Short mmCIF file of C-alpha atoms in Angstrom, two decimals:
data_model
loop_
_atom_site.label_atom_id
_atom_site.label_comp_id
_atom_site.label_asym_id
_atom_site.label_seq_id
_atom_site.Cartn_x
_atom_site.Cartn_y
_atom_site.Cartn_z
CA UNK V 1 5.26 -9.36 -31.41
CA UNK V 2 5.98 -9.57 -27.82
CA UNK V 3 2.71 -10.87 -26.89
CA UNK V 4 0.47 -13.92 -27.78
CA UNK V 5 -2.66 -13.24 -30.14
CA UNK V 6 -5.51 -12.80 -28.46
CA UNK V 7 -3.71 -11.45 -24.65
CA UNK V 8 -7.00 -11.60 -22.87
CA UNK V 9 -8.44 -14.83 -23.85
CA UNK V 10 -5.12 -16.39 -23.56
CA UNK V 11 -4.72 -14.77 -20.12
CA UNK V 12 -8.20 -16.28 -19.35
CA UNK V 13 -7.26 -19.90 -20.30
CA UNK V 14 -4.06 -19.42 -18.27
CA UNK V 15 -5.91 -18.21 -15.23
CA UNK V 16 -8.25 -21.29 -15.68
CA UNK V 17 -5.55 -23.96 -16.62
CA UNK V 18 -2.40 -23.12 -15.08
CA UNK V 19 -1.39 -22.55 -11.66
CA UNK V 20 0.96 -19.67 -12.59
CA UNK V 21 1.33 -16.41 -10.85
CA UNK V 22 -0.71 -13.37 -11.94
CA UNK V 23 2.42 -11.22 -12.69
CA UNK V 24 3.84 -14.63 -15.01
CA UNK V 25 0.48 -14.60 -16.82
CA UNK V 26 0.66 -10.19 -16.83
CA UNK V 27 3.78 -10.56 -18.26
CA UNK V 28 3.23 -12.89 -20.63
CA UNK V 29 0.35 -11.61 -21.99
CA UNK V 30 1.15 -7.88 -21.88
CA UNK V 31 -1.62 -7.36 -19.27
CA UNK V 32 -1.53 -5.58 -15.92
CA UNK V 33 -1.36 -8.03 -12.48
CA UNK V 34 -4.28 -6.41 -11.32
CA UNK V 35 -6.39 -6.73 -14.65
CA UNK V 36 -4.95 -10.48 -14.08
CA UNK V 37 -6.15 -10.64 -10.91
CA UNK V 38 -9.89 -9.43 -11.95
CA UNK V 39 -9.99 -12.42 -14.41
CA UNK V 40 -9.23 -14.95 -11.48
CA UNK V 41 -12.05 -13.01 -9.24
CA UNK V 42 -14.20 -12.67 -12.34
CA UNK V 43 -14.54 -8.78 -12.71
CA UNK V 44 -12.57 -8.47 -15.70
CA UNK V 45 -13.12 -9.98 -19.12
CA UNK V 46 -16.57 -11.30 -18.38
CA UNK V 47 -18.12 -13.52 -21.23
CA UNK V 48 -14.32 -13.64 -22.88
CA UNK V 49 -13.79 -17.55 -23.94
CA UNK V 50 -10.11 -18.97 -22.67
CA UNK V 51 -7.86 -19.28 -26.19
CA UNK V 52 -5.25 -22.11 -25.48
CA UNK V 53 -1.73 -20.46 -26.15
CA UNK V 54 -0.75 -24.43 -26.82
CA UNK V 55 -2.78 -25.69 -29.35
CA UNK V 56 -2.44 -22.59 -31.29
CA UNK V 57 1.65 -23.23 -31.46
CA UNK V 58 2.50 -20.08 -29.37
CA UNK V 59 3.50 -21.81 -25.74
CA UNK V 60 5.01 -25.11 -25.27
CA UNK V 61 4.11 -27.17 -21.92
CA UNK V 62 7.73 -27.10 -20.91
CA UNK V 63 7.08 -23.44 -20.42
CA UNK V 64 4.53 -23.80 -18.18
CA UNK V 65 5.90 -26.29 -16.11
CA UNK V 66 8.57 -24.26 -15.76
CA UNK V 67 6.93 -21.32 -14.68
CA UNK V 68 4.78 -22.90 -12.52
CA UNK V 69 8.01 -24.73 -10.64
CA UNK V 70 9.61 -21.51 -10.61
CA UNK V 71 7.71 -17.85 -9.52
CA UNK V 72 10.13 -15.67 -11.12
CA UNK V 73 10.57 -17.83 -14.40
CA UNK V 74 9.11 -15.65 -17.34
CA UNK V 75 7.35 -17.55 -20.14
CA UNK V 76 8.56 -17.38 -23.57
CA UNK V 77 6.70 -16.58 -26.35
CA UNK V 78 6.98 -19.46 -29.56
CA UNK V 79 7.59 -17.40 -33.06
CA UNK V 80 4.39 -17.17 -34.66
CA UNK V 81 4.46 -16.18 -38.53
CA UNK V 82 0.66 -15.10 -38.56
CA UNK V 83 1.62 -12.75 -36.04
CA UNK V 84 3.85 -10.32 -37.91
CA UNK V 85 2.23 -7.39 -39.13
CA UNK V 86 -0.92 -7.28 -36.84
CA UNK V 87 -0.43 -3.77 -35.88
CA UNK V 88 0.21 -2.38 -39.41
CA UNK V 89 -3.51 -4.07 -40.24
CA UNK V 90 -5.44 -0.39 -41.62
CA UNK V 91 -8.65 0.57 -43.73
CA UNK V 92 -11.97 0.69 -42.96
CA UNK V 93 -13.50 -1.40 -40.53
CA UNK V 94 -16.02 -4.25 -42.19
CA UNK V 95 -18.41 -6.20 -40.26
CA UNK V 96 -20.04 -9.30 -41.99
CA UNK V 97 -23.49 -9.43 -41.49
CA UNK V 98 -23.18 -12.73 -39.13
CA UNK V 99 -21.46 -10.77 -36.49
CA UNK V 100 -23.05 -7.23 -36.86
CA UNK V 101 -26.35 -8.52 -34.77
CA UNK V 102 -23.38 -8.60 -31.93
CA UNK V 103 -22.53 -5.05 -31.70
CA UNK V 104 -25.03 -4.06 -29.11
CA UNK V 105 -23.48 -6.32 -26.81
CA UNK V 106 -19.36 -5.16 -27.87
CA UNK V 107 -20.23 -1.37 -27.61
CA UNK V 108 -22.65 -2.17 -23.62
CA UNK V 109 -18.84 -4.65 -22.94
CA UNK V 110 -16.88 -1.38 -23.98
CA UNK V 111 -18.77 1.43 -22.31
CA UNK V 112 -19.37 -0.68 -19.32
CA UNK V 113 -15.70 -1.88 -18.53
CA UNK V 114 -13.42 0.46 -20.54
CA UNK V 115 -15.29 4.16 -20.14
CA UNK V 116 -12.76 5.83 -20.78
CA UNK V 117 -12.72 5.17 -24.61
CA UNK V 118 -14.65 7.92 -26.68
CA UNK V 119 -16.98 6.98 -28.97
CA UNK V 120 -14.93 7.77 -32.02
CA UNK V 121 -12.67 4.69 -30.56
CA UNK V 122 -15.76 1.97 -30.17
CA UNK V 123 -16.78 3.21 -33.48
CA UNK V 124 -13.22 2.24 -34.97
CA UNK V 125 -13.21 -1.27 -33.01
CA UNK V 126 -16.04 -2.54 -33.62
CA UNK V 127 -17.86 -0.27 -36.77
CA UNK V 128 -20.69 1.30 -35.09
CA UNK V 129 -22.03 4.58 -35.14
CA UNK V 130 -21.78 7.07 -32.61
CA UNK V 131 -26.07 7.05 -32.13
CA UNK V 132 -25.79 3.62 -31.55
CA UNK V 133 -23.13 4.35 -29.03
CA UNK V 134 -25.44 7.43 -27.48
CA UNK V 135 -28.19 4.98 -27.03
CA UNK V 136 -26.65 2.11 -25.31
CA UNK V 137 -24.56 4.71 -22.90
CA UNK V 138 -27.98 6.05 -22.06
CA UNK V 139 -29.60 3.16 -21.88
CA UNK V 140 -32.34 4.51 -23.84
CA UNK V 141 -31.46 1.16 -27.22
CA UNK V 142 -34.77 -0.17 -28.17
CA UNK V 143 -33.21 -3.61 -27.53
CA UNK V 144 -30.83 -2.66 -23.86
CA UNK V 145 -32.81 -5.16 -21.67
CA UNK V 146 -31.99 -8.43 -23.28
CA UNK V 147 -28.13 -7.04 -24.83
CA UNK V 148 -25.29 -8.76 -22.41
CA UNK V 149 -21.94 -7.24 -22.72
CA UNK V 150 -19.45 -9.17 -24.33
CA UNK V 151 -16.03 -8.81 -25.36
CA UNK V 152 -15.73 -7.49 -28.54
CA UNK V 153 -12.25 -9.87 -29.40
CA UNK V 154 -14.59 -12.60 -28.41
CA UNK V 155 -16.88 -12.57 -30.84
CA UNK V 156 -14.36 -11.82 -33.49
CA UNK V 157 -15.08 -7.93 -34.14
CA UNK V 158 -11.84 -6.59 -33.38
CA UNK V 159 -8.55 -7.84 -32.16
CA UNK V 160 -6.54 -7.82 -28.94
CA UNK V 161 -4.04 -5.41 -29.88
CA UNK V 162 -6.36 -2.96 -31.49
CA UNK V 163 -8.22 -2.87 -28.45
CA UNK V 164 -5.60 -3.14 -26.02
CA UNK V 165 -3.65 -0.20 -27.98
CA UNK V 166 -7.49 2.02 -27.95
CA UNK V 167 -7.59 1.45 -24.44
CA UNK V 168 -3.64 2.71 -23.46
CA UNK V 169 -4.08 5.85 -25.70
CA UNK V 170 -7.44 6.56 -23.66
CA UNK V 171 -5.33 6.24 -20.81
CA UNK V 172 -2.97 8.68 -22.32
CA UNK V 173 -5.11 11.68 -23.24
CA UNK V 174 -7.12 11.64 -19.90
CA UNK V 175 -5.27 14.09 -17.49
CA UNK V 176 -3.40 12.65 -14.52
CA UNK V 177 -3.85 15.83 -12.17
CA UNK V 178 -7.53 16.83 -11.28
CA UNK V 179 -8.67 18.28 -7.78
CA UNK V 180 -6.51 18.30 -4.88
CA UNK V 181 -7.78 14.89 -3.69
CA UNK V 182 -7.41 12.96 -6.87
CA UNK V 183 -3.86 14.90 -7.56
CA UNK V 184 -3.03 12.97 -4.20
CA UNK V 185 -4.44 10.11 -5.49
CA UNK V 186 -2.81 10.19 -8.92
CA UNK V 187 0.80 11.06 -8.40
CA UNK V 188 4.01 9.90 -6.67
CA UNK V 189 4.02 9.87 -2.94
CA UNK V 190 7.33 12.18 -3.40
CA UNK V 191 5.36 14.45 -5.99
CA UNK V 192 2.23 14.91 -3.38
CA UNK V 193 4.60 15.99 -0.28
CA UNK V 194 6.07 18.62 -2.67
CA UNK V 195 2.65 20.25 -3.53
CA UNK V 196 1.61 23.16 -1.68
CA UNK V 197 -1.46 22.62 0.76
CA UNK V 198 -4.20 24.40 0.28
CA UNK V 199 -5.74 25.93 3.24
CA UNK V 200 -9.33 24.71 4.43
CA UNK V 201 -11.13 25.29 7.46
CA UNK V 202 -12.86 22.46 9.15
CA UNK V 203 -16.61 21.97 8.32
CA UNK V 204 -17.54 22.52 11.99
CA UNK V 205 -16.10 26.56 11.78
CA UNK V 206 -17.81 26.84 8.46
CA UNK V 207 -18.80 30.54 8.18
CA UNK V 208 -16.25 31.94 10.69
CA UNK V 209 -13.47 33.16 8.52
CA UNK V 210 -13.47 36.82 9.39
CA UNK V 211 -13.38 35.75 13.13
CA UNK V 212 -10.60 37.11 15.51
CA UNK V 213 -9.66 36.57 18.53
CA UNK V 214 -7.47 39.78 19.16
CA UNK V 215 -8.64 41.85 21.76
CA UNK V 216 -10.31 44.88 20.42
CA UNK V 217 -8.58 48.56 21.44
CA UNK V 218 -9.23 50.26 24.25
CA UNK V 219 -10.50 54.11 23.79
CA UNK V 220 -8.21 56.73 24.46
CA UNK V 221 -8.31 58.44 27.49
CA UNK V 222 -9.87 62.16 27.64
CA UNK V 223 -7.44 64.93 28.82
CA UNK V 224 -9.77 66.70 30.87
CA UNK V 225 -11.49 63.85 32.29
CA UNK V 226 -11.21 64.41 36.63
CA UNK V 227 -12.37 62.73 39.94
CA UNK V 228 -15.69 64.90 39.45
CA UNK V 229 -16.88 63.40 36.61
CA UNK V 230 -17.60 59.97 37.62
CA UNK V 231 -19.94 61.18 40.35
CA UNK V 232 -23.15 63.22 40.68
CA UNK V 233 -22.10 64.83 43.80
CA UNK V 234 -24.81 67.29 45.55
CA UNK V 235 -23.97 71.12 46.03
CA UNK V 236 -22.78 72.54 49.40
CA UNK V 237 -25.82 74.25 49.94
CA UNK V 238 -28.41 71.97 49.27
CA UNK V 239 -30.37 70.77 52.03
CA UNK V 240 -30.67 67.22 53.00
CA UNK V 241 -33.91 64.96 53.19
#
């Protein structure tokens, strides 16, 4: 493995004990240096208890010193037997009884800061049903008004890298070019000049689109059109008043 067990909590304790940078503790962890970041400002991994990466043999305090001497030093990751084979873990999902009281509170942690999972995903992490699910995304659970959302690696129903690998094929599937404004949002700065613009009228003109401004033709003149016809002029012999 690359990462420690446990990235998030570990990236917690870090956060909490260390005075390392948020891209050293992103790095080391496997996380993003803004996800980082919302664990120092307390956005991200809300309720999630810090797991020391030294007393569980997978960072030495030589590392850490080092890292926190040095920006740019990258922490290395101690061997860690219990590690191998975490990813290959398959078969149903089980829930002792103890923990299955905490579901409520994993699937409200899930839908609240990872929405872009389905429900067929919270159901494989922490073995739920997708009613449950339905309820708790309504709000509508008989019980939402006293569940708190807590991290589901927290309280032991799934693990890091299940989740973490849930949450990057979510990412995956959900399409990267919407509406013109989020396109522009979503891709490359190089990728957005090369897209055609769209035309739009300002909101203030709304409703003018089949106005010109072209002068309209003149009417052809009339052949036999002469000086007499644009007067009423009396006859010769008419008397005046």
């Amino acid at each position: 493995m690359n990462k420690p067990l446990m990235a998030k909590a570990t990236a917690v304790w870090l956060v909490d004990n260390t005075t390392l940078s948020f891209k050293q503790i992103a790095d080391f962890c496997g996380l993003h240096e803004l996800e980082v970041q919302g664990i120092a400002d307390g956005d991200v991994a809300t309720g999630v208890k810090g797991f020391d990466p030294i007393a569980s043999n997978q960072l030495d305090d030589g590392e850490i010193e080092k890292g926190q001497k040095d920006p740019a030093y990258k922490l290395k990751l101690k061997h860690n037997p219990a590690a191998e084979g975490e990813e290959l873990r398959r078969g149903p999902r089980y829930t002792p009884l103890s923990k299955r009281q905490d579901r409520p509170a994993a699937i409200l942690w899930l839908v609240k800061f990872h929405p872009e999972l389905a429900d067929a995903q919270i159901s494989r992490l922490v073995g739920t049903t997708k009613p449950t699910i339905a309820a708790i995304r309504d709000r509508t659970h008989w019980n939402i008004a006293n569940i708190q959302p807590i991290d589901p690696v927290a309280l032991g129903l799934c693990r890091q890298s299940e989740l973490d690998a849930a949450v990057q094929k979510a990412a995956k599937a959900k399409p990267e070019v919407m509406s013109d404004d989020e396109r522009r949002k979503l891709v490359s700065t190089q990728s957005s000049l090369s897209m055609p613009d769209e035309p739009r009228l300002p909101s203030s003109i709304a409703g003018l689109e089949n106005f010109s401004l072209t002068r309209p033709e003149a009417p052809a003149p009339e052949a036999d059109r002469d000086a007499d016809s644009f007067f009423n002029l009396p006859d010769e012999g008419a008397e005046e008043d």
